[in-house]
mmCIF file of C-alpha atoms in Angstrom:
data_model
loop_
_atom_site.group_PDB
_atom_site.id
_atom_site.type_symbol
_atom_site.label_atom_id
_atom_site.label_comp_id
_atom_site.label_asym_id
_atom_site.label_seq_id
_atom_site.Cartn_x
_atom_site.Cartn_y
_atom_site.Cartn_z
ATOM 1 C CA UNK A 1 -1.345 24.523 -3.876
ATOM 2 C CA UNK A 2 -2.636 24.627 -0.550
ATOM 3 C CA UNK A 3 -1.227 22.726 2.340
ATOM 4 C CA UNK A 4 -3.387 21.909 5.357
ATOM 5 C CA UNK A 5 -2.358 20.025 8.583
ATOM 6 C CA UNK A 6 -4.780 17.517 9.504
ATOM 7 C CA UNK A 7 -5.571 16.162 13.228
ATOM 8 C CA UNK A 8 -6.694 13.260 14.818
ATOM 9 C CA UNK A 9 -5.283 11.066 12.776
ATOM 10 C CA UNK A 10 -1.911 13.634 12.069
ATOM 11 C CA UNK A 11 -1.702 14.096 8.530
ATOM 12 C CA UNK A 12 -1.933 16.232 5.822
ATOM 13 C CA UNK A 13 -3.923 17.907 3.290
ATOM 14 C CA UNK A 14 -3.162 19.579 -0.164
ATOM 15 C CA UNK A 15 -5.375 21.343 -2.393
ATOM 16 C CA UNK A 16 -4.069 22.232 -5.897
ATOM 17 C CA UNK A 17 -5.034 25.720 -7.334
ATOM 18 C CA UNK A 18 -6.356 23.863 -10.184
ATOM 19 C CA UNK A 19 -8.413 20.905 -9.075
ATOM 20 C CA UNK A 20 -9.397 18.437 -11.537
ATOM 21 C CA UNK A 21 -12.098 16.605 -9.433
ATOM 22 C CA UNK A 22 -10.044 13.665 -8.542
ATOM 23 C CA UNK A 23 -8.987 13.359 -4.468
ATOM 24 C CA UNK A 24 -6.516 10.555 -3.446
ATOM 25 C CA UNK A 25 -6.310 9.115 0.186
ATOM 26 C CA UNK A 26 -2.248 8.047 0.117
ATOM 27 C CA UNK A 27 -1.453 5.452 2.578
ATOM 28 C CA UNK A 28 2.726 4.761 3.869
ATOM 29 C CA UNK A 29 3.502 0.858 4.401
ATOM 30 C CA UNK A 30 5.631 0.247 7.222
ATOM 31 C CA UNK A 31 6.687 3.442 8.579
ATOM 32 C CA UNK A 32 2.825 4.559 9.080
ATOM 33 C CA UNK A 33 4.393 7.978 8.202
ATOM 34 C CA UNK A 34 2.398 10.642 6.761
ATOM 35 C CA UNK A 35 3.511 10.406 3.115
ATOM 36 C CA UNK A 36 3.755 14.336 2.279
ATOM 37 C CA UNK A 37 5.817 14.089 -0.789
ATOM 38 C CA UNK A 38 3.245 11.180 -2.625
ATOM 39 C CA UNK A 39 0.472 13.279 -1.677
ATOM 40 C CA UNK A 40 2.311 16.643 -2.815
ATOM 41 C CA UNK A 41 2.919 14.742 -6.405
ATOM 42 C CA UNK A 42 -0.680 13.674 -6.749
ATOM 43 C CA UNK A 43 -1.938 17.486 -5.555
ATOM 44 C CA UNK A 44 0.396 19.214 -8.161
ATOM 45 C CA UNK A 45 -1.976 16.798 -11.010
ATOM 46 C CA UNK A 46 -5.017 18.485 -9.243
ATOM 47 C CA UNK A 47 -5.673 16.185 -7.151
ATOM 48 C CA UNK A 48 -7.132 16.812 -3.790
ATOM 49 C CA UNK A 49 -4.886 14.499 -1.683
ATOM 50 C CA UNK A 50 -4.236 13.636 2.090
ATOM 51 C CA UNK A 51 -2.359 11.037 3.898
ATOM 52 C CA UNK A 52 -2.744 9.818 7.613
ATOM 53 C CA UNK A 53 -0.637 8.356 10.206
ATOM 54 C CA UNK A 54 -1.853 5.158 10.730
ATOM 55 C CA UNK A 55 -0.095 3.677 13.227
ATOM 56 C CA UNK A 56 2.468 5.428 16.394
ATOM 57 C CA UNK A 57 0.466 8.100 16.982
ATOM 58 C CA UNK A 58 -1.531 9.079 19.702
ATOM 59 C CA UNK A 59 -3.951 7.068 20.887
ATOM 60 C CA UNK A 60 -2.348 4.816 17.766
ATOM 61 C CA UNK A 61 -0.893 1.017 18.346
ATOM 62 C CA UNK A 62 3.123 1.413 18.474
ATOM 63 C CA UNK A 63 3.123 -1.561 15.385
ATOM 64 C CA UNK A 64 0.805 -1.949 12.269
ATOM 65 C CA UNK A 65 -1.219 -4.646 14.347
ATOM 66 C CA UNK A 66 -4.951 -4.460 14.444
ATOM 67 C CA UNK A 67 -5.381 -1.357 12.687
ATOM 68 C CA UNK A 68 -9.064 -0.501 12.128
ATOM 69 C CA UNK A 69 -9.707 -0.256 8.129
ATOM 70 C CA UNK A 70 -12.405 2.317 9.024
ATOM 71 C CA UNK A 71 -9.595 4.650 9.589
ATOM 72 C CA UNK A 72 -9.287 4.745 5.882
ATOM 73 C CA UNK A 73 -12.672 4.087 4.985
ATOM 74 C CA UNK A 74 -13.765 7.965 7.037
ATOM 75 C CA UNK A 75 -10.927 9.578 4.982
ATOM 76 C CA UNK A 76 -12.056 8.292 1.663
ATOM 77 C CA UNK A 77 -15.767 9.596 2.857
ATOM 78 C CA UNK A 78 -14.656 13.001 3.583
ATOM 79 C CA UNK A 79 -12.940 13.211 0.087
ATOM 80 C CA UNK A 80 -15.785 11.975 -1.612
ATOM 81 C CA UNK A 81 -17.874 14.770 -0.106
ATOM 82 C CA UNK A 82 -15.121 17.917 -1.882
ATOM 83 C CA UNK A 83 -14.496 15.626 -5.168
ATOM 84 C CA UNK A 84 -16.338 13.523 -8.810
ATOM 85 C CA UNK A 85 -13.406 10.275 -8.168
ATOM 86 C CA UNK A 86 -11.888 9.017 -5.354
ATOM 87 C CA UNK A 87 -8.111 7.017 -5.522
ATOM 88 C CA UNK A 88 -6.574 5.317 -2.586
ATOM 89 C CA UNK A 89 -2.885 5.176 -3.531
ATOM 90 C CA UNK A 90 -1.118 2.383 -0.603
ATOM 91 C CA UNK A 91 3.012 1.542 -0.803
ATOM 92 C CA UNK A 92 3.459 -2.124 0.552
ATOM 93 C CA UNK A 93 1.926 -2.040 3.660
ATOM 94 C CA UNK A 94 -0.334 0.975 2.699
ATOM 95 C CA UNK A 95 -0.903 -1.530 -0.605
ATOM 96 C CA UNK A 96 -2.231 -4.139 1.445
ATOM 97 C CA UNK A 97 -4.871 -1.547 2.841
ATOM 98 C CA UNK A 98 -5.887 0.277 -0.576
ATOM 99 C CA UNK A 99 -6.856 -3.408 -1.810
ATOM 100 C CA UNK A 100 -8.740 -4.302 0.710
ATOM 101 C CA UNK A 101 -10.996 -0.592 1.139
ATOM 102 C CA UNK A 102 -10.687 -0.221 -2.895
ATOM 103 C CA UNK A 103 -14.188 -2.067 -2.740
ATOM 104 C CA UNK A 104 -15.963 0.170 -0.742
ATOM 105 C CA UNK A 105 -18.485 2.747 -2.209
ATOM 106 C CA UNK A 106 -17.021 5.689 -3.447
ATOM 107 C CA UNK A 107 -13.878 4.698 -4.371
ATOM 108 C CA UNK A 108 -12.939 4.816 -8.145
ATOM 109 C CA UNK A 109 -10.044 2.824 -8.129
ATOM 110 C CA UNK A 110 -6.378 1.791 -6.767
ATOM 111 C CA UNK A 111 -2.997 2.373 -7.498
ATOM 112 C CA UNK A 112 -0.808 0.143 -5.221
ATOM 113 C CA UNK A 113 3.280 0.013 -5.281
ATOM 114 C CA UNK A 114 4.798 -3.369 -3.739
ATOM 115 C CA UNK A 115 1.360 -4.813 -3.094
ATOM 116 C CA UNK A 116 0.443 -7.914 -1.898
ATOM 117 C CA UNK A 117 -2.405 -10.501 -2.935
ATOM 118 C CA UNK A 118 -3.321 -11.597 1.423
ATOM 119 C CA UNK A 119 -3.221 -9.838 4.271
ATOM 120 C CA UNK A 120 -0.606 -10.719 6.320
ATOM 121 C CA UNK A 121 0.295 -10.786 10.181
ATOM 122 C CA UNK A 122 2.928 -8.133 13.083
ATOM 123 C CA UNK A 123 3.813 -9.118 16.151
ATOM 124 C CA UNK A 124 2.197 -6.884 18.785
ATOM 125 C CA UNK A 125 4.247 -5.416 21.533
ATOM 126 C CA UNK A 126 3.886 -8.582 23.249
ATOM 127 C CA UNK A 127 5.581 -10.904 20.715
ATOM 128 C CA UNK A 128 2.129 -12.381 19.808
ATOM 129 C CA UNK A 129 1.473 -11.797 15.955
ATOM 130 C CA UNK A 130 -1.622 -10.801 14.866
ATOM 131 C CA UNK A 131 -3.569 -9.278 11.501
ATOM 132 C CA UNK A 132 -2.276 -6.327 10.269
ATOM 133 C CA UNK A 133 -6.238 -5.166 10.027
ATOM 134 C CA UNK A 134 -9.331 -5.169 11.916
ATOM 135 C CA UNK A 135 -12.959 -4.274 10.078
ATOM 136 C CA UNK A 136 -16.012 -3.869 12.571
ATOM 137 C CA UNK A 137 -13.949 -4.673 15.175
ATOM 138 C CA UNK A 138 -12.880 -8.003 14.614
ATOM 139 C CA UNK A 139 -9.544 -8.986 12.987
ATOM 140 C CA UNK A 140 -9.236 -9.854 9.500
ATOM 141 C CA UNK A 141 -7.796 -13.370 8.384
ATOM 142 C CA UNK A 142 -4.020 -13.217 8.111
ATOM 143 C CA UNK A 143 -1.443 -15.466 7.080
ATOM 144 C CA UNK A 144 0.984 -16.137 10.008
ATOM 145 C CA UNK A 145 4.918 -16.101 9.144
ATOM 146 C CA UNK A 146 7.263 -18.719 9.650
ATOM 147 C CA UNK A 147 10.005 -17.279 11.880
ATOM 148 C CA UNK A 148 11.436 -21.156 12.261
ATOM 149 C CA UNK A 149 13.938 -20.338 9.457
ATOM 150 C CA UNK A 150 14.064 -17.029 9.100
ATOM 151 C CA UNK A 151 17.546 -15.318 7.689
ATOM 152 C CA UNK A 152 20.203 -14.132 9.722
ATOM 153 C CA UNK A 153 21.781 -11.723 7.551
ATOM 154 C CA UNK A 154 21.893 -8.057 8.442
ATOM 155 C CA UNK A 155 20.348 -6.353 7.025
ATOM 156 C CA UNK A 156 17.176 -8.370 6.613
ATOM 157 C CA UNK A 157 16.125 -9.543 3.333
ATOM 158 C CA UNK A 158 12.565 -10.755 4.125
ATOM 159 C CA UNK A 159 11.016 -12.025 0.394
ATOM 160 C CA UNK A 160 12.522 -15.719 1.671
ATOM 161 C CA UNK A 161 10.336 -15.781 4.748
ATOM 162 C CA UNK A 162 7.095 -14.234 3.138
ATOM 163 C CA UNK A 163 7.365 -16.696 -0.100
ATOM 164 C CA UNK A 164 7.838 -19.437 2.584
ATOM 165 C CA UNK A 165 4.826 -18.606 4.720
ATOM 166 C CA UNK A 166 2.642 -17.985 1.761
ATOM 167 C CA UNK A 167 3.969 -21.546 0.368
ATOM 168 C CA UNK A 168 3.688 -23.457 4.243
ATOM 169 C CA UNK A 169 -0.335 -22.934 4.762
ATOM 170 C CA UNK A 170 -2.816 -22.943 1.690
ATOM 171 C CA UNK A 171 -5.476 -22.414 3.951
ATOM 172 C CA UNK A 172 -4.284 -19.585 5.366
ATOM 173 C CA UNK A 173 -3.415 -18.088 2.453
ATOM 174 C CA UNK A 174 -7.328 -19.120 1.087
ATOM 175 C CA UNK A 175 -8.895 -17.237 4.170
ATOM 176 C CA UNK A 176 -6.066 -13.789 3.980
ATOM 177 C CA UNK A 177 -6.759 -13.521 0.661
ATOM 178 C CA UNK A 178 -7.552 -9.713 -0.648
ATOM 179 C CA UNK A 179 -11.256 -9.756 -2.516
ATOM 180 C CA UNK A 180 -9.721 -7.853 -5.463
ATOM 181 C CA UNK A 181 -12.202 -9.042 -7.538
ATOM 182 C CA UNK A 182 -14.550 -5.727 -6.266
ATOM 183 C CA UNK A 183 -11.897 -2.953 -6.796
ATOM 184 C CA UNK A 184 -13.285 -0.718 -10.205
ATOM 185 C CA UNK A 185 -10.129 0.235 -11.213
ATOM 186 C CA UNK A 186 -6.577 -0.806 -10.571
ATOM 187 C CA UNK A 187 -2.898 -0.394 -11.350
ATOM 188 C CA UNK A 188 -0.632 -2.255 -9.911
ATOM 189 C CA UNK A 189 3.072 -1.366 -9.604
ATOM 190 C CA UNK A 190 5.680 -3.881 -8.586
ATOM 191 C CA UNK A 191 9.916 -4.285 -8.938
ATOM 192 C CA UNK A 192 10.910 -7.827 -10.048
ATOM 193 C CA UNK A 193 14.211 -7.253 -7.573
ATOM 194 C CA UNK A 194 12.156 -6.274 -4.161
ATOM 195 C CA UNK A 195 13.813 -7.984 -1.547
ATOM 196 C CA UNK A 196 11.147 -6.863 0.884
ATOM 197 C CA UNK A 197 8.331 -9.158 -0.022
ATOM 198 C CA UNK A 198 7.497 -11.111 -3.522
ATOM 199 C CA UNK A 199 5.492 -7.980 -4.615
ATOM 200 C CA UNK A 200 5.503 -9.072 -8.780
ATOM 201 C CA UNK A 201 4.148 -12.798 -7.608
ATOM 202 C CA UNK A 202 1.941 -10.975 -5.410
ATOM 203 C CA UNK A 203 0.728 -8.960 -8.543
ATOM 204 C CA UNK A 204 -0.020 -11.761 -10.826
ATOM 205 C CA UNK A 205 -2.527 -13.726 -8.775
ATOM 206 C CA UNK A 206 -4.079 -10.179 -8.561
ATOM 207 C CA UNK A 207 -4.131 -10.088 -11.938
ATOM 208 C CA UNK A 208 -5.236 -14.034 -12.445
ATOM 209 C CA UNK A 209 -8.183 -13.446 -10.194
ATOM 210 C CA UNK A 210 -9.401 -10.153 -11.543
ATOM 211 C CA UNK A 211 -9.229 -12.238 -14.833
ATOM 212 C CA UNK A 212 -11.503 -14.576 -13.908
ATOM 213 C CA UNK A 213 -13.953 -12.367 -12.735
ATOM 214 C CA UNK A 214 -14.275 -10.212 -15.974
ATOM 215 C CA UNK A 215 -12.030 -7.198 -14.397
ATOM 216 C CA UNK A 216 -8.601 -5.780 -15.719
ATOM 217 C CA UNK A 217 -5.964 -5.208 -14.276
ATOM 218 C CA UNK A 218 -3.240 -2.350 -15.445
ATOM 219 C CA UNK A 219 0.280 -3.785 -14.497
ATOM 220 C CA UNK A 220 4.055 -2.015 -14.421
ATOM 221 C CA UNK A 221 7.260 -3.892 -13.659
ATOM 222 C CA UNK A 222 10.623 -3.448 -13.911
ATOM 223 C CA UNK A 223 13.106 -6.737 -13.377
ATOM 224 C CA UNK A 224 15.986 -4.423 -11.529
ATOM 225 C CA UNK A 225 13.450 -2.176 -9.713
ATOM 226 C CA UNK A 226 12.928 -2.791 -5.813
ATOM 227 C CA UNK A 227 10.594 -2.415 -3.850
ATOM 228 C CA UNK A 228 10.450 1.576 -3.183
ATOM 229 C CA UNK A 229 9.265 2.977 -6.710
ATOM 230 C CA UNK A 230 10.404 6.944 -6.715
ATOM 231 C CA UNK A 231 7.958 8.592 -8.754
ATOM 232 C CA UNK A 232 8.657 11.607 -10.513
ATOM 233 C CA UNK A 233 9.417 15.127 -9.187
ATOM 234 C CA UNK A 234 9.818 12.207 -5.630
ATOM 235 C CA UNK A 235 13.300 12.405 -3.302
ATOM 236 C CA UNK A 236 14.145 8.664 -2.699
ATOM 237 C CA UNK A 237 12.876 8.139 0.561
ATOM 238 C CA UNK A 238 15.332 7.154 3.796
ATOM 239 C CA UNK A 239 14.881 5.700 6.904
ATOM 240 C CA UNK A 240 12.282 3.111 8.004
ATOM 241 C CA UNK A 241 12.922 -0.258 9.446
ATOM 242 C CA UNK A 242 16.656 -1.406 7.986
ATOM 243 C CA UNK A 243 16.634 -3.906 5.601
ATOM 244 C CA UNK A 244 17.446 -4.738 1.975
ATOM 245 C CA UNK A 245 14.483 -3.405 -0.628
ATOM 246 C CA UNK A 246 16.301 -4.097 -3.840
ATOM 247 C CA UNK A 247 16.471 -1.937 -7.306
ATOM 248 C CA UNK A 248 18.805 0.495 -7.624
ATOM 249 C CA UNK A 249 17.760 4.487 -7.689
ATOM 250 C CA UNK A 250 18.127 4.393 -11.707
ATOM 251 C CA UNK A 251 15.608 1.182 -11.274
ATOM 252 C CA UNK A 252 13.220 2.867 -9.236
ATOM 253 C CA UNK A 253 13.073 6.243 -10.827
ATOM 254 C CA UNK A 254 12.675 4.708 -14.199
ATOM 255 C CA UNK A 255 9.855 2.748 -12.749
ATOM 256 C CA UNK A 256 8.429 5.246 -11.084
ATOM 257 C CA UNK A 257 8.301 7.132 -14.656
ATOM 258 C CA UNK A 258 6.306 4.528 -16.300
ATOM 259 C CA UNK A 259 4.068 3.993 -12.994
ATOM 260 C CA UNK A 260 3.227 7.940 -13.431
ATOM 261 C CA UNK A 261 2.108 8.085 -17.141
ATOM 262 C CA UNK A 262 -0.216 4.905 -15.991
ATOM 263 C CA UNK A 263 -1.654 6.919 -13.193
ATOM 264 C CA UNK A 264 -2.450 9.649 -16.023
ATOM 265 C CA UNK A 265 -4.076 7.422 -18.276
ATOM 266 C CA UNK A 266 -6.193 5.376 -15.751
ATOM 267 C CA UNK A 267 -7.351 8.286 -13.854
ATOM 268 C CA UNK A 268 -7.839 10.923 -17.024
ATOM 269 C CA UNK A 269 -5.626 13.207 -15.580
ATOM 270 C CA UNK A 270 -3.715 15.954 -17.955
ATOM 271 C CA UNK A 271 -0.811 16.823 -14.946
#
């Protein structure tokens, strides 16, 4: 395959020598890295795939605060135009935007690791928290966290304080929530141990309110898996913000297994 360095956003680009006529736009969550080795896995299936640095880059916010979805949406456009299906393919963060552009013309479907069912708020460089995402400018509804009782251990185990916040303001949570209901196609991928953020909770209301719209929803867990799944042929990633994910590397790569054969079934794939 073909690597390609991509500018404004940084990134990159594979194309696999033999392309199947899927492309997939794969999104990092916290880190707002450029996920080469996801988008390397997907390319050696023959996919055409890219991922962008979406935040702390030039001309970038420092934080995932107030990114603009269209960001994502322009990738997905440009991939359409060189391929038949389009996948956006978020971890966590990057979850939380494949849901909410996997309703946007020309994209086929979603495959999100660690997602989650709202959108949810950063603190900007100023201490002021505000939505992870903007869309035509203005930011999207978020649920705020409650800092008021947050842990003290080190390092961090943050599920407490998202299952908390989610808990403290039902209307919050009404307004931040994800319109899953428009996504075609979706696999969700979540570790019943994440210690991150309640990502298996996260994926059942996904799944309850794809249900009652007449949509279904492909689902793999794993009780000891965290919240990184390793996928195969994947290093396990290191680095990022310190603090506990949960799962053990066994965990992980045996979810990540699992998580792969779904891929190949929902998307058709032979790889």
């Amino acid at each position: 395959m073909r690597r390609t360095g991509l500018d404004d956003p940084e990134g990159v680009r594979f194309d696999p020598d033999r392309p199947s006529g899927d492309a997939a736009l794969v999104i990092a969550g916290s880190s707002g890295r450029v996920d080469g080795q996801r988008a390397a896995r997907f390319a050696r299936s023959g996919f055409i795939a890219e991922s962008i640095r979406w935040f702390g880059g030039p001309g970038q916010h420092a934080g995932p605060w107030e990114i603009p979805l269209e960001g994502f949406i322009d990738r997905i456009e440009r991939l359409r135009s060189v391929s038949d299906r389009v996948w956006v393919v978020g971890t966590s963060l990057g979850a939380e935007a494949a849901l909410l552009v996997g309703g946007q013309p020309g994209v086929d479907g979603v495959i999100a690791f660690a997602p989650s069912d709202v959108v949810w708020s950063w603190k900007d460089d100023a201490g002021v928290e505000r939505s992870h995402w903007t869309l035509g400018g203005e930011p999207l509804p978020f649920v705020p966290l409650d800092w008021s009782a947050a842990e003290t251990e080190e390092p961090a185990r943050f599920r407490p304080l998202y299952e908390r916040s989610w808990r403290r303001d039902p209307t919050a949570v009404l307004h931040a929530t994800i319109p899953v209901e428009r996504i075609g196609k979706l696999l969700l991928v979540a570790g019943g141990d994440d210690q991150v953020w309640p990502s298996t909770a996260s994926a059942d209301r996904i799944v309850a309110r794809r249900q009652a719209a007449g949509s279904e929803t492909i689902v793999v867990t794993s009780e000891d898996a965290g919240h990184r799944t390793v996928l195969p042929g994947e290093p396990v990633v290191v680095g990022g913000l310190p603090m506990l994910r949960g799962g053990t590397e066994r965990a992980d790569r045996a979810l990540g297994a699992r998580a792969w054969s779904a891929v190949v079934a929902m998307t058709g794939d032979g790889g």
